[in-house]
Short mmCIF file of C-alpha atoms (C1' of nucleotides) in Angstrom, two decimals:
data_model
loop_
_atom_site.label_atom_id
_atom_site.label_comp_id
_atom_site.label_asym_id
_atom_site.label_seq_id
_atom_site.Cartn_x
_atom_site.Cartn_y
_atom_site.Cartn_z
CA UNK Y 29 -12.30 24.36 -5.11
CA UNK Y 30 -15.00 24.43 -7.33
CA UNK Y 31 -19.20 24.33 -6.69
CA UNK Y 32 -20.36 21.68 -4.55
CA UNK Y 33 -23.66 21.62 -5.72
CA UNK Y 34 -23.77 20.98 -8.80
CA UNK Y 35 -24.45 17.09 -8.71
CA UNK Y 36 -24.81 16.73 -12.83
CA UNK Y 37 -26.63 18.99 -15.75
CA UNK Y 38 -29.44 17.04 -17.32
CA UNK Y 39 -29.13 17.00 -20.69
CA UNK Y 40 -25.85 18.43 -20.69
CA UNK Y 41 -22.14 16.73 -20.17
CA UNK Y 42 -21.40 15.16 -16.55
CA UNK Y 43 -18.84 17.16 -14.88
CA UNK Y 44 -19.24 15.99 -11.27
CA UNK Y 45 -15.79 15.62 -10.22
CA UNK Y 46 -16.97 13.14 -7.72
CA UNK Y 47 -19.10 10.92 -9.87
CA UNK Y 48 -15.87 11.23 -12.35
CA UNK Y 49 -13.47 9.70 -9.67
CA UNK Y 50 -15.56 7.21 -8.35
CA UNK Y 51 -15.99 5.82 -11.63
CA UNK Y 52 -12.01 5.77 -12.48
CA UNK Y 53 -12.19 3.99 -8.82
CA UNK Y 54 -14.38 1.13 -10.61
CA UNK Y 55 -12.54 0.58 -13.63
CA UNK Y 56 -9.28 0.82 -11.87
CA UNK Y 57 -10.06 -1.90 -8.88
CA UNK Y 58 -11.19 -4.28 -11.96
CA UNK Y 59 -8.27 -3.38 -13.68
CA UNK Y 60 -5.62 -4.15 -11.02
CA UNK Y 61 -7.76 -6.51 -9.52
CA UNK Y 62 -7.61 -8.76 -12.65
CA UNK Y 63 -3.70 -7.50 -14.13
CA UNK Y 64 -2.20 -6.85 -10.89
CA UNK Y 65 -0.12 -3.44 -10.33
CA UNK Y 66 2.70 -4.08 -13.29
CA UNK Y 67 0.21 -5.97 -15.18
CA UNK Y 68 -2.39 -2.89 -14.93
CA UNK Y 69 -2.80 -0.06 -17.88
CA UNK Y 70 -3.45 3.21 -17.18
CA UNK Y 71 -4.29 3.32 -20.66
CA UNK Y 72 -6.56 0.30 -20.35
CA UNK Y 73 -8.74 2.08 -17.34
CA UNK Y 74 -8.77 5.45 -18.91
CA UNK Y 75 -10.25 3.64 -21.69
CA UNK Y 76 -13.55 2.15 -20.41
CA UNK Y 77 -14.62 5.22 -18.14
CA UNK Y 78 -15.95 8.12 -19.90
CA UNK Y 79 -12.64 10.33 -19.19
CA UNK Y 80 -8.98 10.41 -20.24
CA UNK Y 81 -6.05 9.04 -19.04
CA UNK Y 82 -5.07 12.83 -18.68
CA UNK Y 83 -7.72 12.88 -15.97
CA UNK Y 84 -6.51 10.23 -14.09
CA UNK Y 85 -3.54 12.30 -13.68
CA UNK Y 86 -4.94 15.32 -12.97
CA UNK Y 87 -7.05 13.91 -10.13
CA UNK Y 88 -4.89 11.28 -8.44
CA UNK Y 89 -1.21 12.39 -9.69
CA UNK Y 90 -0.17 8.22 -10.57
CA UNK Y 91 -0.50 5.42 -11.14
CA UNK Y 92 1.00 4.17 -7.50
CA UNK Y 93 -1.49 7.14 -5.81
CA UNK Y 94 -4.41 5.26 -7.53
CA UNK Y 95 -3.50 2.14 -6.43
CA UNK Y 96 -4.16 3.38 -2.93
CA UNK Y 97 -7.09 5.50 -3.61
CA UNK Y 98 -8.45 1.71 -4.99
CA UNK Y 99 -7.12 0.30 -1.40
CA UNK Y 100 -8.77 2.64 0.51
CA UNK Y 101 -11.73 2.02 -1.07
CA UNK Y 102 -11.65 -1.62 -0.49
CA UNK Y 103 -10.64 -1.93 2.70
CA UNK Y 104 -13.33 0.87 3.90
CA UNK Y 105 -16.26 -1.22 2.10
CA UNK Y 106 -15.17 -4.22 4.49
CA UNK Y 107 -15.53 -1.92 7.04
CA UNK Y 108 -18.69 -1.09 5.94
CA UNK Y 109 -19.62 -4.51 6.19
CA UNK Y 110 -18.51 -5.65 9.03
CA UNK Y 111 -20.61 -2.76 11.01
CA UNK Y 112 -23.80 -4.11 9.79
CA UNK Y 113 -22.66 -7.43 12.15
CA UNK Y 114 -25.24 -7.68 15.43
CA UNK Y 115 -24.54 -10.13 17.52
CA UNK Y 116 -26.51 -9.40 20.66
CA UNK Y 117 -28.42 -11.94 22.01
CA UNK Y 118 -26.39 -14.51 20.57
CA UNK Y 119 -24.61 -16.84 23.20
CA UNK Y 120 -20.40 -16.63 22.51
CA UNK Y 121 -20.74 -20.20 20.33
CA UNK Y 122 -23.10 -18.63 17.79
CA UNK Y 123 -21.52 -14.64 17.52
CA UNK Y 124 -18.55 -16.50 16.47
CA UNK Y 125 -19.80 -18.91 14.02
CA UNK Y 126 -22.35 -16.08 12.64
CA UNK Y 127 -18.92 -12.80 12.54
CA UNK Y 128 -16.72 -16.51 10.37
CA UNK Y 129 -19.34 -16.54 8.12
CA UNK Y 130 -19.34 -12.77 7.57
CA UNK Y 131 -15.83 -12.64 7.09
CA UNK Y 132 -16.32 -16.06 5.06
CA UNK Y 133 -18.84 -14.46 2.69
CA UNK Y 134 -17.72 -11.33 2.27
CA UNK Y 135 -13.99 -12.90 0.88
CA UNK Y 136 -16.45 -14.85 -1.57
CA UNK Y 137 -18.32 -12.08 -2.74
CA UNK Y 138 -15.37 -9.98 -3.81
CA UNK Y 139 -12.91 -11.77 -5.43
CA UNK Y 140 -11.45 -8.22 -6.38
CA UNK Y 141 -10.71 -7.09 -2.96
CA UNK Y 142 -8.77 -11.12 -2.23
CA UNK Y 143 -6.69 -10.05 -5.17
CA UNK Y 144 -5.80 -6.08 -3.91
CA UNK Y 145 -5.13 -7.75 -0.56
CA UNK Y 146 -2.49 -10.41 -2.68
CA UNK Y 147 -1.25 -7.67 -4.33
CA UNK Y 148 -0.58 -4.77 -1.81
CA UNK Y 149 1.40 -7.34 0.15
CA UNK Y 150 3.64 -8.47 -2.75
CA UNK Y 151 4.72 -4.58 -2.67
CA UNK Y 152 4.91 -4.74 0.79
CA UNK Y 153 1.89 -3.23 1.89
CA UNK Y 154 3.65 0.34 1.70
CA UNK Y 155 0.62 2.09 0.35
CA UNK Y 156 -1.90 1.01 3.55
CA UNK Y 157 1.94 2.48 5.48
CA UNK Y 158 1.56 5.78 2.92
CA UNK Y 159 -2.08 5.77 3.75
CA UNK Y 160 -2.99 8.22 6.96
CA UNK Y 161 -6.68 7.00 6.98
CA UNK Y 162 -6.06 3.10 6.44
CA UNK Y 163 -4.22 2.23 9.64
CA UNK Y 164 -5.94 4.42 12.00
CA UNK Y 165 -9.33 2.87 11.02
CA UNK Y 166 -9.62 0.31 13.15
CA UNK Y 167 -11.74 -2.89 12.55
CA UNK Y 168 -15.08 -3.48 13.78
CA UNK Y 169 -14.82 -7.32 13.28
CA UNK Y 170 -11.80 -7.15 15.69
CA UNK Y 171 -14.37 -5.30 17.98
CA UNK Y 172 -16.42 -7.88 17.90
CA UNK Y 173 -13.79 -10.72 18.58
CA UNK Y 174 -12.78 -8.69 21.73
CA UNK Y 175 -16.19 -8.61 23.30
CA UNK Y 176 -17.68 -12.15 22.02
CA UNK Y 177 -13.86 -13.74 23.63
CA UNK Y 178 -14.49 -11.96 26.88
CA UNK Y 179 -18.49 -12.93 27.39
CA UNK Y 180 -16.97 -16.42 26.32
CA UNK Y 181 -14.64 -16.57 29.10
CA UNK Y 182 -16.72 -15.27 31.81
CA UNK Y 183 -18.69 -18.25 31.04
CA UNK Y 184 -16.23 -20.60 31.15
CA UNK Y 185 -17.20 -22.24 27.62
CA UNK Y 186 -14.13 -20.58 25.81
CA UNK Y 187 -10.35 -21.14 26.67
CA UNK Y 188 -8.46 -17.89 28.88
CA UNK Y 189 -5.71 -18.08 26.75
CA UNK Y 190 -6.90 -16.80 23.31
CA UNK Y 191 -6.09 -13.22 21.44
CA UNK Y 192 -8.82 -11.48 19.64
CA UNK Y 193 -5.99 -10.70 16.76
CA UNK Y 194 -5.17 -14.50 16.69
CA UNK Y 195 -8.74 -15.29 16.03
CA UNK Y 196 -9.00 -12.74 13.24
CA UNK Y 197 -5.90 -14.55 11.37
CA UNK Y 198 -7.17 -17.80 11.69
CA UNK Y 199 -10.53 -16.62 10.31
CA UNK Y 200 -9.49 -14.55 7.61
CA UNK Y 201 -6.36 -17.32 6.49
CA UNK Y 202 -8.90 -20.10 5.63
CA UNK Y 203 -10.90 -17.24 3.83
CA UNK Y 204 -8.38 -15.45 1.92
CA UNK Y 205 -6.76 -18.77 0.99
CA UNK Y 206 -10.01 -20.77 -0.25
CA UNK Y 207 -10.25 -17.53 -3.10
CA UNK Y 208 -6.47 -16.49 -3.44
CA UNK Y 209 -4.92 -20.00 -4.24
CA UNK Y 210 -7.63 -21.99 -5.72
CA UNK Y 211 -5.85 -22.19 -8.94
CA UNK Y 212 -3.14 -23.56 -7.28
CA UNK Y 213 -4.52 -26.17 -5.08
CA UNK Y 214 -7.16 -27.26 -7.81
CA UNK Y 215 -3.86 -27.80 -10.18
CA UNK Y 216 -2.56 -29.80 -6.94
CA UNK Y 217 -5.05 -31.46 -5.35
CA UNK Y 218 -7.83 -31.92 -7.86
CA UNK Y 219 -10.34 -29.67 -6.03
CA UNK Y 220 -12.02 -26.35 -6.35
CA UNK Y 221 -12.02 -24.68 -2.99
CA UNK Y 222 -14.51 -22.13 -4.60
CA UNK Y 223 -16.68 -24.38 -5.76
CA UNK Y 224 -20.38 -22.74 -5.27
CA UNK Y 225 -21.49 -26.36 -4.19
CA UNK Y 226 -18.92 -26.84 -1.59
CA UNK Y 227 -19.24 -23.17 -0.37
CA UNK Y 228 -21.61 -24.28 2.42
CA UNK Y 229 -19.34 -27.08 3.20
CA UNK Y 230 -16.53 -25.18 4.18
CA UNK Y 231 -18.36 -22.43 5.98
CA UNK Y 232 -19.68 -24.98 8.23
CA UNK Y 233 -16.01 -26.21 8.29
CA UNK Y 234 -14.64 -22.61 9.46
CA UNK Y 235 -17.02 -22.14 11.99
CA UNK Y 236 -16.23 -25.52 13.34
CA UNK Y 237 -12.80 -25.47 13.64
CA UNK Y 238 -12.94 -22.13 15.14
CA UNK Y 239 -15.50 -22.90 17.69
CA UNK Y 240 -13.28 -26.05 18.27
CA UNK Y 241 -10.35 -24.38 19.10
CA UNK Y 242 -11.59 -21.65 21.41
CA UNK Y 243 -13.96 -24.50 23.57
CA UNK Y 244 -10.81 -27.01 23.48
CA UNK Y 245 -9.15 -28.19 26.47
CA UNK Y 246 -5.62 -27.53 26.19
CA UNK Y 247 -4.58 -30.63 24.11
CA UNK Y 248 -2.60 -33.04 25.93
CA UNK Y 249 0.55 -33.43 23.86
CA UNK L 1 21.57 -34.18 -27.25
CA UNK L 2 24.99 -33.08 -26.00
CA UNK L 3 27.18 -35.06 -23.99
CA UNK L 4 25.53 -35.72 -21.13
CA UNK L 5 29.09 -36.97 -19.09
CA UNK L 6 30.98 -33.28 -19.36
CA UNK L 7 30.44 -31.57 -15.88
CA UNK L 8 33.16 -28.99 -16.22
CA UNK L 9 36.61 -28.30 -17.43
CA UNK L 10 38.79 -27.72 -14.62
CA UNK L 11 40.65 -24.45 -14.89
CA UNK L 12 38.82 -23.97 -18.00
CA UNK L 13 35.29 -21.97 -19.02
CA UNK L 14 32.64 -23.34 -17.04
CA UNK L 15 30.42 -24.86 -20.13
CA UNK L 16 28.40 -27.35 -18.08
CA UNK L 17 24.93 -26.71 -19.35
CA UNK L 18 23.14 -27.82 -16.33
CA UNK L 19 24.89 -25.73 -14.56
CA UNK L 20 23.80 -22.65 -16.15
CA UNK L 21 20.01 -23.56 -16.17
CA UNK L 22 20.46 -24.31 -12.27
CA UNK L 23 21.94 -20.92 -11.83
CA UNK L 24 19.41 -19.14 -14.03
CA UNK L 25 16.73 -20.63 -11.74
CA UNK L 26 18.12 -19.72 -8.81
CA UNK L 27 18.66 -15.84 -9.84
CA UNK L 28 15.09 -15.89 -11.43
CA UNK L 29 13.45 -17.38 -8.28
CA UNK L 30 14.67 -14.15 -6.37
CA UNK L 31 13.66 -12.27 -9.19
CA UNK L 32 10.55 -13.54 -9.56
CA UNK L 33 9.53 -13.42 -5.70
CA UNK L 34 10.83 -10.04 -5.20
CA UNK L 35 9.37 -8.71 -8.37
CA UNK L 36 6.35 -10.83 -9.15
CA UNK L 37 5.71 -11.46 -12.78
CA UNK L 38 5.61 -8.66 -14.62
CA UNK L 39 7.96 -6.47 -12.15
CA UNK L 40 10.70 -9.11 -12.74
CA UNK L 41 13.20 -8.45 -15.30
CA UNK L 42 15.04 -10.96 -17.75
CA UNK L 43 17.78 -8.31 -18.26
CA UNK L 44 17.92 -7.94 -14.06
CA UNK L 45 18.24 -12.06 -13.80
CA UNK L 46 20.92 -12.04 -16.87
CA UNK L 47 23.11 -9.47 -15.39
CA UNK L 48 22.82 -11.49 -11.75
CA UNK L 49 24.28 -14.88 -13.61
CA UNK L 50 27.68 -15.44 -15.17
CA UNK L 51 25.34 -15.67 -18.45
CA UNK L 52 23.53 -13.69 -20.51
CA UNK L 53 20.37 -12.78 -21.88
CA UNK L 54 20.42 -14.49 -24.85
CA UNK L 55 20.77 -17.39 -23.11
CA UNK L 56 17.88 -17.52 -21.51
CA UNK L 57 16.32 -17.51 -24.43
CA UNK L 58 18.09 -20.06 -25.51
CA UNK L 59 17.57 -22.59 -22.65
CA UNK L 60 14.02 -21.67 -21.70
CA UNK L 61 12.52 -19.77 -24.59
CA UNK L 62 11.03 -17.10 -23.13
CA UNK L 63 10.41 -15.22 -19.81
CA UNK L 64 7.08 -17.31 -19.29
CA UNK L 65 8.56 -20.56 -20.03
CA UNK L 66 11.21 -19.58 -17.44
CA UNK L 67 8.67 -19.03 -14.73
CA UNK L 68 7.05 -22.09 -15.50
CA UNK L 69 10.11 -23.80 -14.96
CA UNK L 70 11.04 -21.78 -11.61
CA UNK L 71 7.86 -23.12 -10.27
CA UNK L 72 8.52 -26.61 -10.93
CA UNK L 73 11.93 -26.49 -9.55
CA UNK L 74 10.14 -24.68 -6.50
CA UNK L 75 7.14 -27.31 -5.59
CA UNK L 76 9.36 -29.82 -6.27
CA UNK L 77 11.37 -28.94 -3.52
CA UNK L 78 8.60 -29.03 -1.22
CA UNK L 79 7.39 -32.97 -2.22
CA UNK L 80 11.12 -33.52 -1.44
CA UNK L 81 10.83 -32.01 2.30
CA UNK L 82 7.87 -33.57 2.75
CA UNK L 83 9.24 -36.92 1.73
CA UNK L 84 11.62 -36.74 4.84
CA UNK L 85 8.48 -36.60 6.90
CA UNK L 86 8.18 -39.87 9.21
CA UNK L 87 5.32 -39.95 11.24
CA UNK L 88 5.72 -44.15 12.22
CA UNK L 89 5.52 -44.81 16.09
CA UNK L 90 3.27 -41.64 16.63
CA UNK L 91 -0.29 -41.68 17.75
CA UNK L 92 -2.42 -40.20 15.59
CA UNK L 93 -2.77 -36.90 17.39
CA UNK L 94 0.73 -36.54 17.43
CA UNK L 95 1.51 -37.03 13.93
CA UNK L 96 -1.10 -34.58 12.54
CA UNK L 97 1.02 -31.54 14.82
CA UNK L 98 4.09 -33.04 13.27
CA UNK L 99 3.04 -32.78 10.20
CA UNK L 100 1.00 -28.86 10.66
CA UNK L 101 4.45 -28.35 12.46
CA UNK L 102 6.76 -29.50 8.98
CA UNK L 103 4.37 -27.39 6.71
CA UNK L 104 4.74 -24.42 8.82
CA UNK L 105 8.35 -24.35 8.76
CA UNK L 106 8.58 -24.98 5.41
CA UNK L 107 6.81 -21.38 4.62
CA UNK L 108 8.72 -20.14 7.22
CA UNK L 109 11.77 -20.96 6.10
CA UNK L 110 11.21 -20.32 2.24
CA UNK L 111 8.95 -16.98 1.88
CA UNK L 112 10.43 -16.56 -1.92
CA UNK L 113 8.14 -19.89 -2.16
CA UNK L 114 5.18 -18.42 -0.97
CA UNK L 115 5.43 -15.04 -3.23
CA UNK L 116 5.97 -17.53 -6.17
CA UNK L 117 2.57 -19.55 -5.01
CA UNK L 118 0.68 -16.21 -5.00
CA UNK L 119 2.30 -15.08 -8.10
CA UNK L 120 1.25 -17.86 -9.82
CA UNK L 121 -2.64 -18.03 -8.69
CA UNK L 122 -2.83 -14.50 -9.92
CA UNK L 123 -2.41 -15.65 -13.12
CA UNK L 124 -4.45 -18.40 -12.82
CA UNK L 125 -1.67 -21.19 -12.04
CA UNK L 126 -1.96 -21.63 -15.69
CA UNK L 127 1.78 -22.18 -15.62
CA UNK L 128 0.64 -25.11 -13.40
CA UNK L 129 -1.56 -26.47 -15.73
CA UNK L 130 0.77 -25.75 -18.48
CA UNK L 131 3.22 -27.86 -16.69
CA UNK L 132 2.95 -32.16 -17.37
CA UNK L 133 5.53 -32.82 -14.09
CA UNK L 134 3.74 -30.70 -11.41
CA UNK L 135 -0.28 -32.01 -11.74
CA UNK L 136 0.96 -35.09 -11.70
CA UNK L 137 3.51 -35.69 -9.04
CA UNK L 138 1.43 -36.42 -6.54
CA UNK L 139 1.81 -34.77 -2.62
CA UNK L 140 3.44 -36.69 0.14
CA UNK L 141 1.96 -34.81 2.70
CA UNK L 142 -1.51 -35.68 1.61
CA UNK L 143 -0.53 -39.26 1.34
CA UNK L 144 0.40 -38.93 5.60
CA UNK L 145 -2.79 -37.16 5.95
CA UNK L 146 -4.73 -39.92 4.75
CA UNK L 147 -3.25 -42.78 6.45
CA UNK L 148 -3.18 -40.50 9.95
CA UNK L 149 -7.24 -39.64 9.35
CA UNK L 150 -7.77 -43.33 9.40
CA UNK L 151 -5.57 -44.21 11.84
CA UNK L 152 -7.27 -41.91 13.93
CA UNK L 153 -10.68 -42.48 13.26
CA UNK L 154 -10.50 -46.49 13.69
CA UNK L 155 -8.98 -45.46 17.37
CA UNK L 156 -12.31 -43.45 17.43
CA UNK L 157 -10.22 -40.42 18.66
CA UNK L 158 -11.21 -38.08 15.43
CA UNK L 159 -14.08 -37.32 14.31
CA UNK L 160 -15.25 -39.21 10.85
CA UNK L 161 -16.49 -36.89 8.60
CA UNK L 162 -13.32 -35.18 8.09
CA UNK L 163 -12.08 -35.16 4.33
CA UNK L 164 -7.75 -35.24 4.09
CA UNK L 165 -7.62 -32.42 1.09
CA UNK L 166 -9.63 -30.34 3.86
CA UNK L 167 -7.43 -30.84 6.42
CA UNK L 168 -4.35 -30.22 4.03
CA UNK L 169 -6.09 -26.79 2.76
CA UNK L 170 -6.87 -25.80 6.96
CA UNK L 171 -3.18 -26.03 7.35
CA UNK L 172 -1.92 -24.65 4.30
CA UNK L 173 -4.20 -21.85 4.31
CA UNK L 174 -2.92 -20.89 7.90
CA UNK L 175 0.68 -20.87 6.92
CA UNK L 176 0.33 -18.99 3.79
CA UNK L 177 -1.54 -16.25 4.98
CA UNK L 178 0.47 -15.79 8.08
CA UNK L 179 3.71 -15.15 5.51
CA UNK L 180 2.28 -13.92 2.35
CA UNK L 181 -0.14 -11.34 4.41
CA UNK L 182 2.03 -10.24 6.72
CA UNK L 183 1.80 -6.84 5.60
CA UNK L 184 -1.32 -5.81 5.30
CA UNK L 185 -2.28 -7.83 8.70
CA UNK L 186 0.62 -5.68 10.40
CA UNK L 187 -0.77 -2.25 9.20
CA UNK L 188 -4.31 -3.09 10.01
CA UNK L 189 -3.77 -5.15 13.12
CA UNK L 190 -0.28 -3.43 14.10
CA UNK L 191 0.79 -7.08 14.79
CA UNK L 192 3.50 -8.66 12.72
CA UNK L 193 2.21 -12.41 12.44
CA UNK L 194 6.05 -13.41 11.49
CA UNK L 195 8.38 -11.91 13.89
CA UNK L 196 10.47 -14.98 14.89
CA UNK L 197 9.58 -14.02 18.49
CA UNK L 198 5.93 -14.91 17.98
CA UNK L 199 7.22 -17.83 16.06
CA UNK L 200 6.77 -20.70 18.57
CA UNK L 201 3.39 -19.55 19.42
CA UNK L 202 1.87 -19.70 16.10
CA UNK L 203 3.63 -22.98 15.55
CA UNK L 204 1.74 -24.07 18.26
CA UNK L 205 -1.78 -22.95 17.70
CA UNK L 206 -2.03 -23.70 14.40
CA UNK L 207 -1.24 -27.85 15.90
CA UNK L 208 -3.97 -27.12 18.68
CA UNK L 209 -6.55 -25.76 16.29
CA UNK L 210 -6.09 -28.74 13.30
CA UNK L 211 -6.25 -31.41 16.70
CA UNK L 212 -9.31 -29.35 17.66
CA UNK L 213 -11.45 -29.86 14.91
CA UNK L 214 -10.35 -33.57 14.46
CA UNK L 215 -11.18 -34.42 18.00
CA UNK L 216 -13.69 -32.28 18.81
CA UNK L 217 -17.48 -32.97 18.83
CA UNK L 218 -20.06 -32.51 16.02
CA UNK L 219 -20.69 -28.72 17.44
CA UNK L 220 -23.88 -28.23 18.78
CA UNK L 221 -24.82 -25.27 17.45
"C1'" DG D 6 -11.56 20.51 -16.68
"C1'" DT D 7 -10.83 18.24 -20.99
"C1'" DC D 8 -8.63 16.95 -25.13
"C1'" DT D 9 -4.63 15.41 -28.64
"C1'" DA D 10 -0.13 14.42 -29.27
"C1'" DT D 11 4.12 13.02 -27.73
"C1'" DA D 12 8.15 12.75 -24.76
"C1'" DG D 13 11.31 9.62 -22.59
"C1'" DA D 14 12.43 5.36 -20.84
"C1'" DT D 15 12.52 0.55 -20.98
"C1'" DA D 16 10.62 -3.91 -21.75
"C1'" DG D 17 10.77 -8.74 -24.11
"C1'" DA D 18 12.62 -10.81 -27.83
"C1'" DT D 19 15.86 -11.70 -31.75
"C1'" DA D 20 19.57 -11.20 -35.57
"C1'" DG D 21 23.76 -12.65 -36.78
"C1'" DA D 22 28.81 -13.07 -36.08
"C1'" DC D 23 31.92 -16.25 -33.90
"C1'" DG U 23 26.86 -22.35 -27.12
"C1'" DT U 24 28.00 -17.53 -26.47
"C1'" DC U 25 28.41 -12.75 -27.41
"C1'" DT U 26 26.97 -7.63 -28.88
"C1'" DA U 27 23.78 -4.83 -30.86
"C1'" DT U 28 19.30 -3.78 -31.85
"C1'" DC U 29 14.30 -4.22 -33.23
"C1'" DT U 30 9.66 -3.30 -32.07
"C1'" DA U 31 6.29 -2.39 -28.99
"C1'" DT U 32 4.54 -0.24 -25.16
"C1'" DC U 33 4.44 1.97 -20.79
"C1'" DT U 34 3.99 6.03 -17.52
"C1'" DA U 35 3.78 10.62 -17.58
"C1'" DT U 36 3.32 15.34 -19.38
"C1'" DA U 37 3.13 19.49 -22.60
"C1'" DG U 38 0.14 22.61 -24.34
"C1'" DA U 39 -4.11 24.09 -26.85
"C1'" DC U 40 -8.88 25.00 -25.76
#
DNA sequence: GTCTATAGATAGATAGAC
DNA sequence: GTCTATCTATCTATAGAC
């Protein structure tokens, strides 16, 4: 445990441990981000910060330990993110079109975190499982869902039988799909889901299916 | 060009060429999925056939060629499921849950396909690209899509501004997410979006939200 | 806390005999 | 077409001086 205080020395060399790992934390989600976890160097990130690869070591013990330091990171900037949501005074229609089109823009403006996501589940997740802080977080967009479902039912506009975790998947598949397999389906199907001039188009879209299936009657057949 | 009418010597060495590559792909596919790209090993999928290394080498060139050719083998395999898919005699309504209800299974019954799908868009489905059969081919379920969106809308039952590739990426996106994210969603959410008890129900919704939004109105808001 | 140098293991790919 | 042996490169991780 050394000084707190001691932010950086003008003039001098920058030895704030915290600026130090928050910078590894950059390089390293790029790094995974674009390589995935084999495909990332520890060489490579140590490379383009301004410390060694010794340090990376020395302040997160591995490679796999970085990985979820770079998790953590992600997943609490969503967080972040999804607090800033206000929906009151919105009727149940529009708080769920407006918390899609959070959820819809914050999976377009960080590709990086779509890829972590992709990749922590092809190991099987275990480092959000190894992580104490991850799972006991919570979600504030889930928060959300709970409340905007119940005012929605009270009023009779949205269906009784919905689950707030239901909702979340169906949000967050279109979402996490549109960025994750865009190769794919462009090599498939001749279209760029990411396109920037179809992004409004299928933010509309999400909201309206959404909004479609919570209001539907129970479909006949 | 070898003799293309040899497909094995009974009680002799098995030296049926085809055979091989068919074996190789199935050992690399498992590979591959459990691995992803640069986790798999050619020396882990040689010692898993009754061939060896060099052999792989020999039939596919190199471990990139080989995943290129898993892939093909792998989507190629889905046009054929689709291809069983007969929707004649079914109201339009009907045949879109039909078909939701075909794509589902298939991701529910082949998860290695899914890891390979996300495998390949994080490396930019260049494999894809890189591959003259699988742009090409063509997708029967988009084919139903389109004849079931205008079937629909000339009964007046679904809306008309829907697009088929949209409807094909609503589903897709759906089933993909609920298999290939399982993991993170369960450690988040604490819900396991595949446990074959939940099964039927997400079979289900994901029919009553793709009838939603082609039936329901222009939203208002 | 920071650096250089290197250990130790293993990967993809190939040579060359048969 | 098939085998064994091996090349060459490179990766994660650490030792040890300062």
């Amino acid at each position: 445990m050394t000084s707190v205080d001691e932010p950086s020395r003008p003039g001098g060399r920058d030895r704030d441990a915290a600026r130090t790992r928050a910078e590894i934390l950059d390089v390293a989600t790029q790094e995974f981000a674009r390589a995935g976890y084999d495909g990332a160097r520890v060489d490579e990130i140590a490379a383009r910060t301004r410390t060694t690869k010794r340090m990376i070591y020395y302040y997160f013990g591995g490679k796999e330990q970085l990985f979820t330091a770079v998790l953590e990171r992600a997943y609490e900037a969503v967080r972040e993110a999804e607090q800033q949501l206000d929906v009151t005074g919105l009727d149940p229609v529009a708080a769920v079109r407006r918390l899609a089109e959070l959820i819809f823009d914050q999976h377009e403006r960080h590709p990086d975190f779509v890829r972590l996501a992709g990749i922590a589940n092809m190991r099987g997740a275990e480092h959000i499982a190894a992580s104490a802080q991850l799972g006991r977080a919570g979600s504030p967009a889930l928060d959300v869902i709970r409340r905007v479902l119940a005012a929605g039912r009270e009023s009779g506009r949205f269906r009784a039988d919905v689950d707030a975790v239901d909702v979340h998947a169906l949000i967050s598949s279109f979402c996490f799909f549109r960025i994750a397999n865009r190769h794919t389906f462009r090599a498939l199907f001749d279209r760029d889901l990411a396109d920037p001039a179809r992004r409004g188009h299928y933010r509309t879209l999400l909201g309206d299916t959404v909004i479609a299936y919570l209001t539907a009657e129970r479909p006949a057949d």
